[in-house]
Tab-separated table of C-alpha atoms and ligand atoms in Angstrom:
chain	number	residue	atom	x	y	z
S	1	UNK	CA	-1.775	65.852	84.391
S	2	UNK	CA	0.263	68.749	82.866
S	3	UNK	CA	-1.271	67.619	79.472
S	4	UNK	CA	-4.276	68.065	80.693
S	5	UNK	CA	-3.663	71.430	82.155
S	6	UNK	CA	-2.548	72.293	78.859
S	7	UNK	CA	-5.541	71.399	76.735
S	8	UNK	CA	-8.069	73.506	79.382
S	9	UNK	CA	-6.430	76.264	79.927
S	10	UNK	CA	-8.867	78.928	79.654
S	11	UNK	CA	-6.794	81.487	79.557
S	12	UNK	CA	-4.523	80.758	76.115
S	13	UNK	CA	-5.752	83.261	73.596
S	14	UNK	CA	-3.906	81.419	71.140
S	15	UNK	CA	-4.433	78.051	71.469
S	16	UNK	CA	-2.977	77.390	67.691
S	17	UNK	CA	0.159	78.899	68.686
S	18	UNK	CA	2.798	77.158	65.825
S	19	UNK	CA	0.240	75.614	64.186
S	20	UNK	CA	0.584	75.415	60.342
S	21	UNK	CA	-2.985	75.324	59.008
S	22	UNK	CA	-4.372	75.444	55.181
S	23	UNK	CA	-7.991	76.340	54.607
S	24	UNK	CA	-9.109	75.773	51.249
S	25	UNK	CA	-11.695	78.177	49.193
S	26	UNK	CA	-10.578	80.559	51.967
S	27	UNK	CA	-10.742	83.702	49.594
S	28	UNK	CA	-14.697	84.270	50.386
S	29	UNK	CA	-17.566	82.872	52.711
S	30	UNK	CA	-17.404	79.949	55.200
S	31	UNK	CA	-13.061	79.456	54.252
S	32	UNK	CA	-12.439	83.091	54.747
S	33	UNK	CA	-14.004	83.561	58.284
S	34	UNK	CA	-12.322	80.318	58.995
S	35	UNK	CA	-9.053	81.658	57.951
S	36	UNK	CA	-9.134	84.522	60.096
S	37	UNK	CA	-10.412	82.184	62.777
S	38	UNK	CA	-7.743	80.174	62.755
S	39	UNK	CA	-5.489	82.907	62.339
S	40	UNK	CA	-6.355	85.180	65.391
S	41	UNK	CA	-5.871	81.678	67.130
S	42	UNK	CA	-2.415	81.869	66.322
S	43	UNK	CA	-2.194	79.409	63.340
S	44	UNK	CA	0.160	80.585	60.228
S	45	UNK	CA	-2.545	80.471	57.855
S	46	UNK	CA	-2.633	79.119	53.970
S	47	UNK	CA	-5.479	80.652	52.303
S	48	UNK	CA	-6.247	78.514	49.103
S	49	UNK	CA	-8.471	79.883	46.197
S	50	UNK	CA	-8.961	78.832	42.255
S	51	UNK	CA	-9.005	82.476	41.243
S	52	UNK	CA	-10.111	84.942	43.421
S	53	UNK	CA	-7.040	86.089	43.923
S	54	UNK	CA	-7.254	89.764	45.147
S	55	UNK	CA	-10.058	89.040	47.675
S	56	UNK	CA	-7.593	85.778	48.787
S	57	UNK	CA	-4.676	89.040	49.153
S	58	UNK	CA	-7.371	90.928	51.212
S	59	UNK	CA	-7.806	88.334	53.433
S	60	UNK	CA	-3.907	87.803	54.322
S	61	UNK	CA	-3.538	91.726	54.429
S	62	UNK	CA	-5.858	91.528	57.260
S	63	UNK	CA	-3.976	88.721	58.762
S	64	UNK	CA	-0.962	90.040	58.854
S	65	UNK	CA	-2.241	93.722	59.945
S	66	UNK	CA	-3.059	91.603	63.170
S	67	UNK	CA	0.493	90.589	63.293
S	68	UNK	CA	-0.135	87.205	62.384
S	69	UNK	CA	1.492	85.138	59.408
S	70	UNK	CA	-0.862	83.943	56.385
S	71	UNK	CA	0.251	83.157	52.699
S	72	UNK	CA	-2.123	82.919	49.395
S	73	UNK	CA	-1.810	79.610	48.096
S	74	UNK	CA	-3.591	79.570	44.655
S	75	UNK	CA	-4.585	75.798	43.202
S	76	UNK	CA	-7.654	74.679	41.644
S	77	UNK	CA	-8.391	71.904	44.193
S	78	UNK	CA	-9.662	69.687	41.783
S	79	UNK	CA	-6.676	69.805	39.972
S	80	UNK	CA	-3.831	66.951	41.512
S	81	UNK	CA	-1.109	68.580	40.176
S	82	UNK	CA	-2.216	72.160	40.956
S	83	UNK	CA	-2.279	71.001	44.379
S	84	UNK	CA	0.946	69.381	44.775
S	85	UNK	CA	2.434	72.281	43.451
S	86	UNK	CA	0.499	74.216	46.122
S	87	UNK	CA	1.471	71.624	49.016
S	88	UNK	CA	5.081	72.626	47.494
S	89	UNK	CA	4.919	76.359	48.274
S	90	UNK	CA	3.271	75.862	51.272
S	91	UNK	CA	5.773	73.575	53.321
S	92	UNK	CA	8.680	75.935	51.657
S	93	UNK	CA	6.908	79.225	53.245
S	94	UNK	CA	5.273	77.576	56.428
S	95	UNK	CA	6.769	74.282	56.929
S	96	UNK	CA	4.648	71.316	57.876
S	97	UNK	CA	0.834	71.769	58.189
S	98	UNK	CA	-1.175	70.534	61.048
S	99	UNK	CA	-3.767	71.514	60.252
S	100	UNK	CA	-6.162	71.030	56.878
S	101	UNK	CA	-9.125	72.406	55.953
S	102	UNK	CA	-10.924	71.013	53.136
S	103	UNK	CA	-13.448	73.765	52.486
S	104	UNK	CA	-13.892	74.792	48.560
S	105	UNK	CA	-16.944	73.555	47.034
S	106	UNK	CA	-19.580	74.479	44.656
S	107	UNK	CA	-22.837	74.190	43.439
S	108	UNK	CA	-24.438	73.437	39.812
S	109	UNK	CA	-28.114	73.157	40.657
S	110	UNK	CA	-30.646	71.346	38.417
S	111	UNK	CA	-33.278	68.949	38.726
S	112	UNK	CA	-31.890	65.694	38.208
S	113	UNK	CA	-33.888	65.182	34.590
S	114	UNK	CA	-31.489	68.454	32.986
S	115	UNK	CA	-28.692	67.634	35.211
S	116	UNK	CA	-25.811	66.805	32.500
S	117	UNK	CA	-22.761	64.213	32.926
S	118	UNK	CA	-20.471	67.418	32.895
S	119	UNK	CA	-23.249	69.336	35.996
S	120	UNK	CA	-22.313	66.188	37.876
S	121	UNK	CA	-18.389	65.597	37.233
S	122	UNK	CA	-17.592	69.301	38.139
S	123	UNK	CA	-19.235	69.447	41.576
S	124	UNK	CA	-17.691	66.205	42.460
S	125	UNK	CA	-14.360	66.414	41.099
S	126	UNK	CA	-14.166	69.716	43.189
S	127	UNK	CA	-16.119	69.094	46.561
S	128	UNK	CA	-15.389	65.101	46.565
S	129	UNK	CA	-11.946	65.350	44.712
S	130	UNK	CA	-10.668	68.303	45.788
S	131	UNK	CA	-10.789	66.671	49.300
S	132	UNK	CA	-9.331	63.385	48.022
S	133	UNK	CA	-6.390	65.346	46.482
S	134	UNK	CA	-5.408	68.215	49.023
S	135	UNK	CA	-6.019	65.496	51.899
S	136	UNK	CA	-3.237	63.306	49.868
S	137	UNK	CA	-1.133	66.320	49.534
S	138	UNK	CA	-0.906	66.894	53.149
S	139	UNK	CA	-1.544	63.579	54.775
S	140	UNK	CA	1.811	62.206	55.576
S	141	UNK	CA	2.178	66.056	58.067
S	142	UNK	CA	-1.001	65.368	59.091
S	143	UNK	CA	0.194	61.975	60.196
S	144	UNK	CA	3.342	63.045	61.828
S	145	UNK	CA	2.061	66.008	63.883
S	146	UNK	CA	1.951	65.976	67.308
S	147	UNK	CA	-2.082	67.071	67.324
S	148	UNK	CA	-2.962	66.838	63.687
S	149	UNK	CA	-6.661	67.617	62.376
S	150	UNK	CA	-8.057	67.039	59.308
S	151	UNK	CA	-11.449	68.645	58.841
S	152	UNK	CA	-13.758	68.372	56.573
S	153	UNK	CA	-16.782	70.752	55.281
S	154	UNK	CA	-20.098	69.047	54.145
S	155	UNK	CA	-23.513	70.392	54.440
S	156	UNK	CA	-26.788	69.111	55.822
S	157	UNK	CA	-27.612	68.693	52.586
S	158	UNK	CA	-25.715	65.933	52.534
S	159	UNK	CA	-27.727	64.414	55.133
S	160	UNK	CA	-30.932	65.174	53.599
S	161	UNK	CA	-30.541	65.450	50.217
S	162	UNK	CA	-32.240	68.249	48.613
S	163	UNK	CA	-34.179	69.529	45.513
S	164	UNK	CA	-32.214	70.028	42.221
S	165	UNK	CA	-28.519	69.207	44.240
S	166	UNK	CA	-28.002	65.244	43.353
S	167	UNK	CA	-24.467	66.395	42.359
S	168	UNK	CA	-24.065	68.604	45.609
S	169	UNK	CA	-25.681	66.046	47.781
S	170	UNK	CA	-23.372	63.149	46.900
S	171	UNK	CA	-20.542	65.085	47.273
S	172	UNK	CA	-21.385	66.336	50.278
S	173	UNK	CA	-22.603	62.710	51.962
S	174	UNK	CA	-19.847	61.090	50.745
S	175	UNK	CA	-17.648	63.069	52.361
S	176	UNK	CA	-19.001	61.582	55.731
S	177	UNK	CA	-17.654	58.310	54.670
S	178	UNK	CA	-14.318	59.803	53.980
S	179	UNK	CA	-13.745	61.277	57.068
S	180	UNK	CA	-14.904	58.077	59.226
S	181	UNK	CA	-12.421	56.130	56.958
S	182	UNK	CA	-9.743	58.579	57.551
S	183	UNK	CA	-10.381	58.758	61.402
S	184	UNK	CA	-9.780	55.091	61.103
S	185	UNK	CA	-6.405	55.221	59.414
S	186	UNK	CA	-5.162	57.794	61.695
S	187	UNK	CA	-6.031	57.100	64.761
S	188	UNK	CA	-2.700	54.756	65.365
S	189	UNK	CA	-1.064	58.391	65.415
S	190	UNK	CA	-2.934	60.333	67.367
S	191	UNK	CA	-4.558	62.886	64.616
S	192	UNK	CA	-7.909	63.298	64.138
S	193	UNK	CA	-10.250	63.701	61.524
S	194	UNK	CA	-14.013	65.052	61.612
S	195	UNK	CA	-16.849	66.786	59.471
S	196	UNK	CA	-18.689	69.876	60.368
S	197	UNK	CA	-22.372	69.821	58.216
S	198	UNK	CA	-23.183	73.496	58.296
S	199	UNK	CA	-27.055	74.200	57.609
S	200	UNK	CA	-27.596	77.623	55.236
S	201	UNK	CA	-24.924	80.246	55.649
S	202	UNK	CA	-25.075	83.517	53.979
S	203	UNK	CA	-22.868	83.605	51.268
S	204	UNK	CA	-22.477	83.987	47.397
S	205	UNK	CA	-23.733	79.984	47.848
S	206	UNK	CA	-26.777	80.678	48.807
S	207	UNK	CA	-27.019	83.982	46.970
S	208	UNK	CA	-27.224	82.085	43.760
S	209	UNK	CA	-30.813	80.270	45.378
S	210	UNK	CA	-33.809	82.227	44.045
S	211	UNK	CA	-35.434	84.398	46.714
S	212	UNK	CA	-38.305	82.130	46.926
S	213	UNK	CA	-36.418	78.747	47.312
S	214	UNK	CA	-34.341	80.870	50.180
S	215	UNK	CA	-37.788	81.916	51.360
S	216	UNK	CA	-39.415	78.082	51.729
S	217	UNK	CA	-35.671	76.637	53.217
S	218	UNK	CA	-36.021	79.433	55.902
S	219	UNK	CA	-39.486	78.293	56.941
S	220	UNK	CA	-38.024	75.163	57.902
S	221	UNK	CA	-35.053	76.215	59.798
S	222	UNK	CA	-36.537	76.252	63.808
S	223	UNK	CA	-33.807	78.640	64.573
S	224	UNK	CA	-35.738	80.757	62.066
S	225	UNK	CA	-32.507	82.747	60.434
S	226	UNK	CA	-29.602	81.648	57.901
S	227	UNK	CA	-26.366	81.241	59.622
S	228	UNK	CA	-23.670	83.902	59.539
S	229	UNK	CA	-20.363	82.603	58.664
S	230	UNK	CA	-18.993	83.481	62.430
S	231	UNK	CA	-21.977	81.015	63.609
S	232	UNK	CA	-19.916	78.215	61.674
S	233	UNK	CA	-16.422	78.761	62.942
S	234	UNK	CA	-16.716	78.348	66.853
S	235	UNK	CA	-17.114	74.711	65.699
S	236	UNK	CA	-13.410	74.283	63.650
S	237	UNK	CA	-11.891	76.307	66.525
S	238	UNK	CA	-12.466	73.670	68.704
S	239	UNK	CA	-12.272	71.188	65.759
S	240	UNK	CA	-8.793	72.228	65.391
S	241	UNK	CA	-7.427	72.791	68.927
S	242	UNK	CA	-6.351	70.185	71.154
S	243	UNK	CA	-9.347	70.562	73.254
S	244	UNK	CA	-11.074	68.054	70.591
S	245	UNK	CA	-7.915	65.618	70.574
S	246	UNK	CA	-10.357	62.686	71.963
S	247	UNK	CA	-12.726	63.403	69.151
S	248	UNK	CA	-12.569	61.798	65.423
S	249	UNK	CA	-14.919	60.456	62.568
S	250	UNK	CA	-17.792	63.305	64.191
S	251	UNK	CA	-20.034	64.360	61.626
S	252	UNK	CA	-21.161	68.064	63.673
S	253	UNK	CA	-23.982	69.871	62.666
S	254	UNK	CA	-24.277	73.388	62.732
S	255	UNK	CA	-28.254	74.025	61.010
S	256	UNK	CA	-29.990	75.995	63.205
S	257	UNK	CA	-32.038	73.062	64.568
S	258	UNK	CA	-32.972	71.668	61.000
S	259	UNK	CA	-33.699	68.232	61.616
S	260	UNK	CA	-32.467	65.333	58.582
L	301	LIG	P1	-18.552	80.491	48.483
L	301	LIG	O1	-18.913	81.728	49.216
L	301	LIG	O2	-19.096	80.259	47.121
L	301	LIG	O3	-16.945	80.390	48.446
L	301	LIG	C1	-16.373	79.281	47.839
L	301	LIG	C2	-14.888	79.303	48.060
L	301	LIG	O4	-14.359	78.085	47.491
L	301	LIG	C3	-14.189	80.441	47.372
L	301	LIG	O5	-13.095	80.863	48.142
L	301	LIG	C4	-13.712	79.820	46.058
L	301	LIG	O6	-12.541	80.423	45.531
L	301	LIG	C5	-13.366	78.418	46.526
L	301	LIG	N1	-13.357	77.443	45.447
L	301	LIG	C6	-14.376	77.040	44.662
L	301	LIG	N2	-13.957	76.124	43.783
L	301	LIG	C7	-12.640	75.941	44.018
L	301	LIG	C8	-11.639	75.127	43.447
L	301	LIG	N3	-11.910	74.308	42.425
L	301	LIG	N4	-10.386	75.187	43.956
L	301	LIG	C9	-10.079	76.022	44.978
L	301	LIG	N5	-10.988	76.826	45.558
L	301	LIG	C10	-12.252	76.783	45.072
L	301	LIG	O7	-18.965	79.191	49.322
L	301	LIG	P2	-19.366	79.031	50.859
L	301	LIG	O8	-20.819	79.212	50.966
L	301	LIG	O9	-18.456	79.811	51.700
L	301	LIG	O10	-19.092	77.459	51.037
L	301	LIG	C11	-17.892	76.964	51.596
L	301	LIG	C12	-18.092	75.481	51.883
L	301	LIG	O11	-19.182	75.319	52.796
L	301	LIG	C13	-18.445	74.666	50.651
L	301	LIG	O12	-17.844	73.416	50.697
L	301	LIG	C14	-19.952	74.523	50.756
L	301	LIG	O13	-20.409	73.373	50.097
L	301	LIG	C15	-20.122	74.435	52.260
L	301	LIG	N6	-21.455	74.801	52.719
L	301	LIG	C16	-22.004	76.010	52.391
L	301	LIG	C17	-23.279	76.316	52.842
L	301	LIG	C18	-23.966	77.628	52.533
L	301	LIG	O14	-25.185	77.715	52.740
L	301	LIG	N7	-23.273	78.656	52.080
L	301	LIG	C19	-23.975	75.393	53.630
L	301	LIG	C20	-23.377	74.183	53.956
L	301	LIG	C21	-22.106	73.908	53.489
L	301	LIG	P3	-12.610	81.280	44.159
L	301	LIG	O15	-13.451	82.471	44.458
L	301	LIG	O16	-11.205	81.613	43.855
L	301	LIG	O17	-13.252	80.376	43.141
């Protein structure tokens, strides 16, 4: 019973209290309002970037003006030895995470017939294998902590598919298998592991799509708006907290109502 007292108590304002937590690609977009999500939850927070490294200090200078604890944590996700260098400072400056975030991805749009071996081995060696390798990097905490989550960002693209993204789409759907698969080999401890599929969020992402390609994806979205980043991040809050600790291999949508 006191468990469950625990887990619904509407009154914690900082349900992440001594939670370690790394959000990847947190220097900008979807990452960043996650970061500070997580953060005014109570979670230390790792904020990973390639190389946007002063907006990554902006974002733990806001943190910590909060009085909360965040860190930069610079690694090319797609890189396995970046990261495990990165999983390095991490557990010296935070300790063990609990939380991981696999968030950084990209785009290289073109219609499959221009699309080139090297359009299609970038976008999944970051979005595909930059989950495989920070997921590695932090599995075994993830594994050993009390109320572990691994989460994982895809896109409803990966649902539907869409024009000029075969390289973004795969990576994006496959991750759907990854996280089932994971939920299965960590369920024996307890930790959980889901997917949120955002629809179109406002961000440099989707400031690279020509105005009338944003103009034609609107038209479909019955909500009839793109999604702010803060309409993403009520969904890893809970993701993350230990309100969702009966939860695991979810794929969540957050579109606006876009059906796939
Ligand atoms: P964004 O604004 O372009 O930001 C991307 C973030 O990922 C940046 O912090 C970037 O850091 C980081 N990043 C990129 N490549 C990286 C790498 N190799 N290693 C480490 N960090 C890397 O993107 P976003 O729109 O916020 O998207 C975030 C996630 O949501 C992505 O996985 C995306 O696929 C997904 N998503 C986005 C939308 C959308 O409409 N925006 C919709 C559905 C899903 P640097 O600046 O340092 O490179």
């Amino acid at each position: 019973m006191s468990e469950t007292t625990r887990r619904l108590d509407p009154l914690d304002p900082r349900p992440l209290d001594g939670r370690t937590c790394v959000v990847t690609g947190a220097s900008r977009g979807i990452g960043r309002s996650i970061a500070y999500e997580l953060a005014r939850c109570g979670g230390d927070v790792a904020i990973n970037y390639r190389s946007s490294a002063a907006e990554a200090r902006d974002v733990k200078e806001v943190i910590e003006e909060n009085d909360e604890t965040a860190m930069c944590a610079q690694a090319d996700v797609s890189d396995p030895d970046e990261v495990e260098r990165m999983a390095a400072e991490v557990h010296e400056e935070l300790g063990s995470v609990d939380v991981l975030v696999n968030n950084a991805g990209i785009t290289i749009d073109r219609r499959f017939e221009e699309m080139s071996h090297e359009d299609w081995q970038q976008v999944i060696d970051v979005n595909l294998g930059g989950t495989f390798n920070c997921t590695k990097a932090f599995f075994e905490d993830i594994q050993s902590a009390e109320e572990g989550r691994l989460i994982n960002i895809s896109s409803v693209v990966g649902q539907q598919g869409n024009y000029g993204q075969a390289n973004y789409a795969t990576s994006k759907g496959g991750l759907f298998a990854f996280t089932r698969t994971l939920a299965l080999e960590l369920a024996s401890t307890g930790s959980t592991a889901n997917c949120v599929a955002p629809g179109f969020v406002k961000t440099d992402m989707l400031e690279k799509v020509p105005e009338r390609v944003q103009e034609k994806i609107r038209a479909r979205i019955p909500l009839d708006r793109f999604a702010d980043t803060q309409d993403i991040v009520g969904m890893i809050r809970f993701l993350a907290s230990d309100d969702a600790s009966y939860m695991t291999g979810q794929v969540l949508g957050v579109n606006g109502g876009l059906e796939w």
